[in-house]
Coordinates of C-alpha atoms in Angstrom, one line a residue:
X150 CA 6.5 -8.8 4.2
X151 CA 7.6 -8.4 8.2
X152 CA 4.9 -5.5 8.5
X153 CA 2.0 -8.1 6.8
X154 CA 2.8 -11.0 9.2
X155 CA 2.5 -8.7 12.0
X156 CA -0.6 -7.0 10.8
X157 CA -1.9 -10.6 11.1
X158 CA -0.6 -11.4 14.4
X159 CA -2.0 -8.8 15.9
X160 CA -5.2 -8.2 14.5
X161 CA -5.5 -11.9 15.0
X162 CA -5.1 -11.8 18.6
X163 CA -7.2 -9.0 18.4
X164 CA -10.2 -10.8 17.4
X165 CA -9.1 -13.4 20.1
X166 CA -9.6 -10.8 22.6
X167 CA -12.6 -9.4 21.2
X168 CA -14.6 -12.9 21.0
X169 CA -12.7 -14.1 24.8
X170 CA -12.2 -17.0 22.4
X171 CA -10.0 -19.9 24.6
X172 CA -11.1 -17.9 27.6
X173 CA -10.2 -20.6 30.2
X174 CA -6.7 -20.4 29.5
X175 CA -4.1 -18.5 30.9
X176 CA -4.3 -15.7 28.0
X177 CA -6.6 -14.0 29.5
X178 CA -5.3 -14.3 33.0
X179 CA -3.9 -10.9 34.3
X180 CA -2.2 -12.9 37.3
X181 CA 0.1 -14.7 34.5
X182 CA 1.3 -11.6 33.7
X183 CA 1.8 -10.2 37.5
X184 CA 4.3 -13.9 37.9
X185 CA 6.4 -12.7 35.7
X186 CA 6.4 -8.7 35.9
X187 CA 6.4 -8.4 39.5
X188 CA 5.4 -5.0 41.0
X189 CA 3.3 -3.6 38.2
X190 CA 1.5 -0.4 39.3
X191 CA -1.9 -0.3 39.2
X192 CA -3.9 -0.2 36.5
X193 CA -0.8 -2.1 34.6
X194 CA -1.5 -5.1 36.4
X195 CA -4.6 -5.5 34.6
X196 CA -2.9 -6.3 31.9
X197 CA -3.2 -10.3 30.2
X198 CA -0.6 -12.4 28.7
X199 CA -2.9 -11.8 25.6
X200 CA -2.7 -7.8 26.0
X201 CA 1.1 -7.8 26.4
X202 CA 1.7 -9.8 23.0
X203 CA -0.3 -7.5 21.0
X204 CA 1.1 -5.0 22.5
X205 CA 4.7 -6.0 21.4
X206 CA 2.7 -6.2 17.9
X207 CA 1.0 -2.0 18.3
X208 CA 4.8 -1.4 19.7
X209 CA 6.1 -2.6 16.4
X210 CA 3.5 -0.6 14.3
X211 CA 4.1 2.4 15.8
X212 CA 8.0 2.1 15.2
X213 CA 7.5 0.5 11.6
X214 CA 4.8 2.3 10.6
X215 CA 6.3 6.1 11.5
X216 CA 9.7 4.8 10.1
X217 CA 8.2 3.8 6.7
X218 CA 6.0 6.9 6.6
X219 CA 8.5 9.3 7.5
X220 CA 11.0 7.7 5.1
X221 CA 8.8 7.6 1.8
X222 CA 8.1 11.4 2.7
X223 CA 11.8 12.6 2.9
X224 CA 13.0 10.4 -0.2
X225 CA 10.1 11.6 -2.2
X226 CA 10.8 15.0 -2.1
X227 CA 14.5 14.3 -2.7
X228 CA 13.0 12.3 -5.6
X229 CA 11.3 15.4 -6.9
X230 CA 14.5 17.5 -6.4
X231 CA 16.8 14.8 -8.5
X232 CA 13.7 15.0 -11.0
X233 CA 13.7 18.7 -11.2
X234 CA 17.4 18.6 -11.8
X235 CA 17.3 15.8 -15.1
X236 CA 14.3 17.8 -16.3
X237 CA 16.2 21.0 -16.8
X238 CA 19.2 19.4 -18.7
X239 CA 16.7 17.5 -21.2
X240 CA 16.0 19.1 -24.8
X241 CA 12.3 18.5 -26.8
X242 CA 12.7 14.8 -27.8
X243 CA 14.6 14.0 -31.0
X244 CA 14.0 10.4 -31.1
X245 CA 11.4 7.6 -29.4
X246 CA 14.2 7.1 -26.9
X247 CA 14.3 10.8 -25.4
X248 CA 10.4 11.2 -25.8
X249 CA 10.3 8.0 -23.7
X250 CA 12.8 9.0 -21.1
X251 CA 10.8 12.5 -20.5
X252 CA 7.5 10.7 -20.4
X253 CA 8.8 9.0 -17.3
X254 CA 10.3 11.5 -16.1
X255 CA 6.7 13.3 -16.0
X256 CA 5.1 10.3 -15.0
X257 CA 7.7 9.6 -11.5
X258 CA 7.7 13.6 -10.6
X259 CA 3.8 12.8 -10.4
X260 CA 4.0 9.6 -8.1
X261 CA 6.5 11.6 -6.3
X262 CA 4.3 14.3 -5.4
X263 CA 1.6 11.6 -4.5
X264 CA 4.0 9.7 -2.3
X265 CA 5.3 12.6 -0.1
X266 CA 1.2 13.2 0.6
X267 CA 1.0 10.2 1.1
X268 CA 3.7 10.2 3.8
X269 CA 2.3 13.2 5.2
X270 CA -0.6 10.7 6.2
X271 CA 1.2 7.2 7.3
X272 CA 3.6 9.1 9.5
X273 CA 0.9 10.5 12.3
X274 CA -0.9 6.5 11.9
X275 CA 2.1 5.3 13.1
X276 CA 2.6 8.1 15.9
X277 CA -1.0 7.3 17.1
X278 CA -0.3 4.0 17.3
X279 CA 1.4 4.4 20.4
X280 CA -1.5 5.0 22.5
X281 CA -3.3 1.8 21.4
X282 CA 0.0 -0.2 22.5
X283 CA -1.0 2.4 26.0
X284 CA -4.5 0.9 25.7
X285 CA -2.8 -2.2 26.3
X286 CA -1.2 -1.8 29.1
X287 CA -4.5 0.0 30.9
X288 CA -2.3 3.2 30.1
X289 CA -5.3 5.3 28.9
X290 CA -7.2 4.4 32.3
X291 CA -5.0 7.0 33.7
X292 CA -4.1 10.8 33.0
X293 CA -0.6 9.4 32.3
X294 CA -0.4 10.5 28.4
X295 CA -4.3 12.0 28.1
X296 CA -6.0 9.5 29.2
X297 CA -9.4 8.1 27.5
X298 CA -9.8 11.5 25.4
X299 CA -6.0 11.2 24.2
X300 CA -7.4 7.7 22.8
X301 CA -10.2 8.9 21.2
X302 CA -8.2 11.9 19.4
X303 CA -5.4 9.4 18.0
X304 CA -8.3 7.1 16.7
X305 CA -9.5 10.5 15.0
X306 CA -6.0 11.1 13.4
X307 CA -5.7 7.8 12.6
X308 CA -9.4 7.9 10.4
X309 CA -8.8 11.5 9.1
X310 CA -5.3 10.0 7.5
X311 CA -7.3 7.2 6.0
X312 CA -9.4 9.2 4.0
X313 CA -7.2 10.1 1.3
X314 CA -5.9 6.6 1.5
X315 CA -8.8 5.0 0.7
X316 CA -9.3 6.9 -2.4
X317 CA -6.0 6.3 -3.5
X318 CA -7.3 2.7 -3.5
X319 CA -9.9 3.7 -5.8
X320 CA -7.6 5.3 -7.9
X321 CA -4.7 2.7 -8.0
X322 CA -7.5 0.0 -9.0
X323 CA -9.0 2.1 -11.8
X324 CA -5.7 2.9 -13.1
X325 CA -4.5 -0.8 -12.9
X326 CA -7.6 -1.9 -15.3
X327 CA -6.9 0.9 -17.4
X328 CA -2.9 -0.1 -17.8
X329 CA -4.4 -3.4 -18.7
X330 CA -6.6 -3.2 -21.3
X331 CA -3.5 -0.8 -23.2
X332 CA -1.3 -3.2 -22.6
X333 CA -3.4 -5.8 -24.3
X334 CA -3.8 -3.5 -27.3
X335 CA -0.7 -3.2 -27.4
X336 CA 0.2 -6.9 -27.3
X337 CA -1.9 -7.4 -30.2
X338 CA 0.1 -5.0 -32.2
X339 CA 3.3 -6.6 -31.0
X340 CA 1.9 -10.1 -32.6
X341 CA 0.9 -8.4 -35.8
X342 CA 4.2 -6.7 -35.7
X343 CA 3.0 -3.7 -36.8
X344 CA 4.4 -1.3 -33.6
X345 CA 5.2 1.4 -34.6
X346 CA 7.6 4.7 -32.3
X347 CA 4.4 6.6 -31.7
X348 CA 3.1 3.0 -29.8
X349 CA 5.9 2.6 -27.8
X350 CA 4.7 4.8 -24.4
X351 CA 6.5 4.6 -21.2
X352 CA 4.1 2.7 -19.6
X353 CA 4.5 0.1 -22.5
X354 CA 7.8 0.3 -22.5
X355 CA 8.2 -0.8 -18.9
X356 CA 5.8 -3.7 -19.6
X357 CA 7.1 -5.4 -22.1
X358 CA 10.9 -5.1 -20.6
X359 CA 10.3 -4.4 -16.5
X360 CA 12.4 -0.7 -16.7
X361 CA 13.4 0.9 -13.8
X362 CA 15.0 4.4 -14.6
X363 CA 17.3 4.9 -11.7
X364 CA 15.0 7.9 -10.6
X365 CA 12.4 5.6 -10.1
X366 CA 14.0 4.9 -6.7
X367 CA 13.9 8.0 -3.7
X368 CA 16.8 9.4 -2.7
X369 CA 17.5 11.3 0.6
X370 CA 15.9 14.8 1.4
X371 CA 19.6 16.7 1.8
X372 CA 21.3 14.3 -0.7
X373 CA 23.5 16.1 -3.0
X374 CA 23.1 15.3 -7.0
X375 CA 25.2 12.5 -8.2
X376 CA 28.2 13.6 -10.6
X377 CA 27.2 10.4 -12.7
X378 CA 23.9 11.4 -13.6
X379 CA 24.8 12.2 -17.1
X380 CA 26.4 9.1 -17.3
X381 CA 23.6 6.8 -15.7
X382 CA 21.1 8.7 -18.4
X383 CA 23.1 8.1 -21.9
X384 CA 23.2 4.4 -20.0
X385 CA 19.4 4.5 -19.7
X386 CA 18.6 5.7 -23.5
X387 CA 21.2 2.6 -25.0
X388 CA 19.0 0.3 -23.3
X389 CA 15.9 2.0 -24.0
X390 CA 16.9 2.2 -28.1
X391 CA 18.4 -1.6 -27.6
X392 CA 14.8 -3.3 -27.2
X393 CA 13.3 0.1 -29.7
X394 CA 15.1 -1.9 -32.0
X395 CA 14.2 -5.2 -31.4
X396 CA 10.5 -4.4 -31.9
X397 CA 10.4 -1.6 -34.4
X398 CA 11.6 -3.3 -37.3
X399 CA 15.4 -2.8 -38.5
X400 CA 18.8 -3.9 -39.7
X401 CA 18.6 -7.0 -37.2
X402 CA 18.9 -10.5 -37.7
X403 CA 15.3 -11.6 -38.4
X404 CA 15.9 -15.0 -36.0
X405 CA 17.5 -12.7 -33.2
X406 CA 14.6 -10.0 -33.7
X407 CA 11.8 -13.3 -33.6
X408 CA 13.2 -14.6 -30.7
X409 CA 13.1 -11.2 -28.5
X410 CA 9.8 -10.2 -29.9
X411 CA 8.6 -13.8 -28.5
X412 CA 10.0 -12.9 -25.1
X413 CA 8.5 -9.6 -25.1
X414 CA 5.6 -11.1 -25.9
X415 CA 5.6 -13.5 -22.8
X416 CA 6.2 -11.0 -20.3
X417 CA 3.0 -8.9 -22.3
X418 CA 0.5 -11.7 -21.8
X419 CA 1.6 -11.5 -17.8
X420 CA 1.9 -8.2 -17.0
X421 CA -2.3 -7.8 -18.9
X422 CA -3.0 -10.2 -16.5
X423 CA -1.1 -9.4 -13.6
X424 CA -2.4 -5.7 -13.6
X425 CA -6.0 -7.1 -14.3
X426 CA -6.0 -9.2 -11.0
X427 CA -3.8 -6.5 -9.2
X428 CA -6.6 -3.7 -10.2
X429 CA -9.3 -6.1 -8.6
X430 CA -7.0 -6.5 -5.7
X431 CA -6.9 -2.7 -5.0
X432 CA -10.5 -2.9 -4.6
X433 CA -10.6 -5.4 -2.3
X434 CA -8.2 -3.9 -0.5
X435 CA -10.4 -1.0 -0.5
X436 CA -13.4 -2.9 0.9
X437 CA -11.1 -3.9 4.1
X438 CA -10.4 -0.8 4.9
X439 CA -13.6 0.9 4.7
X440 CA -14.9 -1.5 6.9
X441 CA -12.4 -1.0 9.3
X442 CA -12.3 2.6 8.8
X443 CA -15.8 2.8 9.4
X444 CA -15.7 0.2 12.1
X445 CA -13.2 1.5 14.3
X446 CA -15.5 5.2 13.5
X447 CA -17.8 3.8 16.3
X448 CA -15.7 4.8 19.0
X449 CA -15.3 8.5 18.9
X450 CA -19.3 8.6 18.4
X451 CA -19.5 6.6 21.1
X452 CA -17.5 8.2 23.1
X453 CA -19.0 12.4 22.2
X454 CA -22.7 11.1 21.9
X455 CA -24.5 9.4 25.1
X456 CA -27.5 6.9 24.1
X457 CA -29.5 9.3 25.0
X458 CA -28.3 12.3 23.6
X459 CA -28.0 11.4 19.9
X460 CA -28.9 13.2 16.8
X461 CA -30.4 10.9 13.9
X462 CA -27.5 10.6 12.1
X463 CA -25.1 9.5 14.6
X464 CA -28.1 6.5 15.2
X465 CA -28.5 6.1 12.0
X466 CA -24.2 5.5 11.8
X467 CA -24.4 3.4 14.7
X468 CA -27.7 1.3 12.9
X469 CA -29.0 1.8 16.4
X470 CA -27.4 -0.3 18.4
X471 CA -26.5 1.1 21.8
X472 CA -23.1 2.8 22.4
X473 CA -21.6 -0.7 23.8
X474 CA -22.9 -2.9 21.0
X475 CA -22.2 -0.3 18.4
X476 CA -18.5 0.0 20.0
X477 CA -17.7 -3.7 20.0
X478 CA -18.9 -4.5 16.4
X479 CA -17.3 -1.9 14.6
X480 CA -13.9 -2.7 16.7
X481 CA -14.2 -6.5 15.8
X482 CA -15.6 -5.4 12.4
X483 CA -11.9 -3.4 11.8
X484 CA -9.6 -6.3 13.8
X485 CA -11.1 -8.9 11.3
X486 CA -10.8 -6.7 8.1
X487 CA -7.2 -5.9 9.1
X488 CA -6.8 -9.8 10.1
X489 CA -8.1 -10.8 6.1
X490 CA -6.3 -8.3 4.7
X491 CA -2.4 -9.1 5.4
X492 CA -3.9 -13.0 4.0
X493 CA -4.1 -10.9 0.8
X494 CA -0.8 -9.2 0.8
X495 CA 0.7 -12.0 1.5
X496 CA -1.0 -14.8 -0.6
X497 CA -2.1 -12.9 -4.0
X498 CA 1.5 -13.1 -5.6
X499 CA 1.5 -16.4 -5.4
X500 CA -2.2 -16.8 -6.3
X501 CA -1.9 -14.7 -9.3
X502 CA 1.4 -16.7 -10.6
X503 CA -0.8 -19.8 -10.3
X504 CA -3.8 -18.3 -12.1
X505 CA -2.0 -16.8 -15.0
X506 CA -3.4 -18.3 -18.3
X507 CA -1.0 -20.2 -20.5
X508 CA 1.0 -18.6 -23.3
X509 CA -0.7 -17.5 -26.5
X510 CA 2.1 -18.1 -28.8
X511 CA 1.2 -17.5 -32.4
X512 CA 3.6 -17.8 -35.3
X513 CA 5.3 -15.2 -37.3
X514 CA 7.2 -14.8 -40.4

C-alpha cells in the first residue's frame, strides 16, 4: 500500500516537472532550496524544492524496492527448500485430501521458482534507482558515481529487468481468465450438487474455502526445518477432509451440509468474478508498463544515436521526432503510466467489491 502511494507521489510530481506545470511558484525555484541547504556545492545547488521531494520519493524506491526484491528472492528459495523437504515424506495419494495436499505442493514449488526469478529482476530496479534519486540532485552532471553514462546504463538495467516482467503480466492475466471460467464450472456443479473427489482440484479447493497451506508463505534462505511440520500437515488434511465432507455428500446433517454448501457457494460466485476483473486488471497493468517501458526506452537511443547518425529503425522507434522531443515524450509518456497505475492498485479492490453482481441463490433439496 506505502510503495503505491509513493509510486503516485512521485511519478505525480514527475509529470509536474515534466509539464513546469505551477511554474511561477517556488517549486521550481532552485534558490528555495539554497535558503534552506546552505553551502550546496555546485551542480547540487541546482537542485528545486520540486527535485528534492521526488527525490526523498526515488530515495525510498531504491531502499523499498531492493528490500522487497531481495526478500522475495531469499524466502523463495527457502520456500523451495521447505517444499523439497514435505515432498519427500509424502506417499502416492490415498484419498482426495493427500492428492489435494501434493497438488499444491506442485503448484507453490512452481510459483516459488517463478518468484526467486522474479527477485532476481526487482532487486537490480531498485539498485538502479539510486542514480535517478542522483539525477536529482544534478549528481549525474558530474563524474561523481559515472556520470551521464552511469544514467543511461541503470535506465538499461532497469528495462532489461522489465522484460520478463511484462510477460509475466501476460501470463498472470491469461491464467486469471482461465481460473475463472473453472471456477464457474465448478460452481454449477456445486449448485446441482453433483461434485464429485475427482472435481475437487487445488485450485478449487482454495476458492471455495480461501486455503493457505502454511508453505504457501516464504520462509528464510538459512532457516532450519520446523520440528512441527508433521504436525502442521495432519492439521492441514483435517481441514482439508472437513469441507471434502461438507460438499461431497455424506453422513452429515442435511441442514448443516445445506447451509455450508450455500456459503461455499457465495464465496464461488466472488472469487469467478473477482479473478475475471483481476485477469483484466493484469492487462491493464500490462499496458502501463509497456508504455513506460517503452517510453523511458527513448533515452539510451537518444543518448548512443545523434540526429544525425541514425539507422531507420532507431527513427522509426523514435516516430521521428528529434532526440529532444523523442526524450521528453517517452519520459512523460512513462511518469504518467506509472502516475495511473498506483490509481489502479489502489482503487480496483474497492472497485471490484462494488461491482460484484448479487447472489445467485437457487434452492436445493
Amino acid at each position: 500500500m506505502m510503495d503505491a502511494v509513493v509510486q503516485l507521489l512521485r511519478n505525480a510530481l514527475c509529470c509536474v516537472k515534466d509539464l513546469q506545470l505551477f511554474s511561477d511558484t517556488f517549486i521550481h525555484d532552485a534558490n528555495r532550496t539554497n535558503e534552506y541547504l546552505v553551502g550546496l556545492p555546485e551542480p547540487l545547488n541546482k537542485t528545486t524544492p520540486l527535485e528534492v521531494i521526488i527525490s526523498v520519493t526515488q530515495l525510498y524506491a531504491c531502499i523499498s524496492t531492493t528490500k522487497a526484491g531481495w526478500r522475495l528472492l531469499t524466502t523463495s528459495i527457502g520456500k523451495l527448500q521447505r517444499i523439497k523437504r514435505l515432498t519427500e515424506q509424502r506417499e502416492s495419494p490415498k484419498t482426495a485430501a493427500d492428492r489435494i495436499i501434493n497438488e499444491s505442493l506442485l503448484k507453490e514449488a512452481k510459483y516459488a521458482f517463478r518468484s526467486t526469478f522474479v527477485g532476481v529482476c526487482v532487486t537490480p530496479i531498485g539498485v538502479a534507482f539510486f542514480w535517478l534519486f542522483a539525477n536529482s540532485w544534478h549528481v549525474t552532471e558530474t563524474d561523481w558515481i559515472g556520470g551521464l553514462p552511469a544514467l543511461i546504463h541503470a535506465l538499461e538495467v532497469m528495462e532489461v529487468c522489465l522484460i520478463p516482467l511484462l510477460y509475466y503480466m501476460i501470463i498472470d492475466g491469461f491464467e486469471m481468465l482461465r481460473k475463472s471460467k473453472l471456477t464457474d464450472a465448478f460452481l454449477d456443479k456445486v449448485r446441482s450438487r453433483k461434485v464429485t473427489p475427482d472435481d475437487i482440484t487445488t485450485q478449487m479447493f482454495e476458492a471455495m474455502t480461501g486455503w493457505l497451506p502454511f508453505w504457501d508463505s516464504g520462509t528464510g534462505m538459512f532457516a532450519k526445518a520446523d520440528a512441527a511440520e508433521d504436525k502442521m500437515m495432519e492439521k492441514e488434511l483435517l481441514e482439508i477432509q472437513k469441507t471434502l465432507d461438507v460438499v461431497i455428500p455424506s453422513d452429515k446433517s442435511k441442514k448443516d451440509r445445506k447451509e455450508k454448501l450455500e456459503a461455499i457457494e457465495d464465496k464461488l460466485e466472488t472469487k469467478v468474478f473477482s479473478m475475471r476483473m483481476e485477469g483484466y486488471r493484469e492487462f491493464l497493468y500490462f499496458v502501463f508498463n509497456f508504455v513506460a517501458f517503452y517510453g523511458y526506452l527513448m533515452a539510451p537511443l537518444c543518448f548512443y544515436y545523434e540526429d544525425n547518425e541514425q539507422p531507420t529503425y532507431v527513427r522509426s522507434l523514435k516516430f521521428s521526432y528529434q532526440n529532444e522531443l523523442a526524450d521528453w515524450h517517452g519520459n512523460f509518456a512513462g511518469d504518467f503510466m506509472w502516475t495511473i497505475e498506483p490509481i489502479v492498485i489502489l482503487g480496483s479492490p474497492m472497485l471490484i467489491t462494488w461491482m460484484k453482481p448479487a447472489s445467485k441463490k437457487i434452492k436445493s433439496d
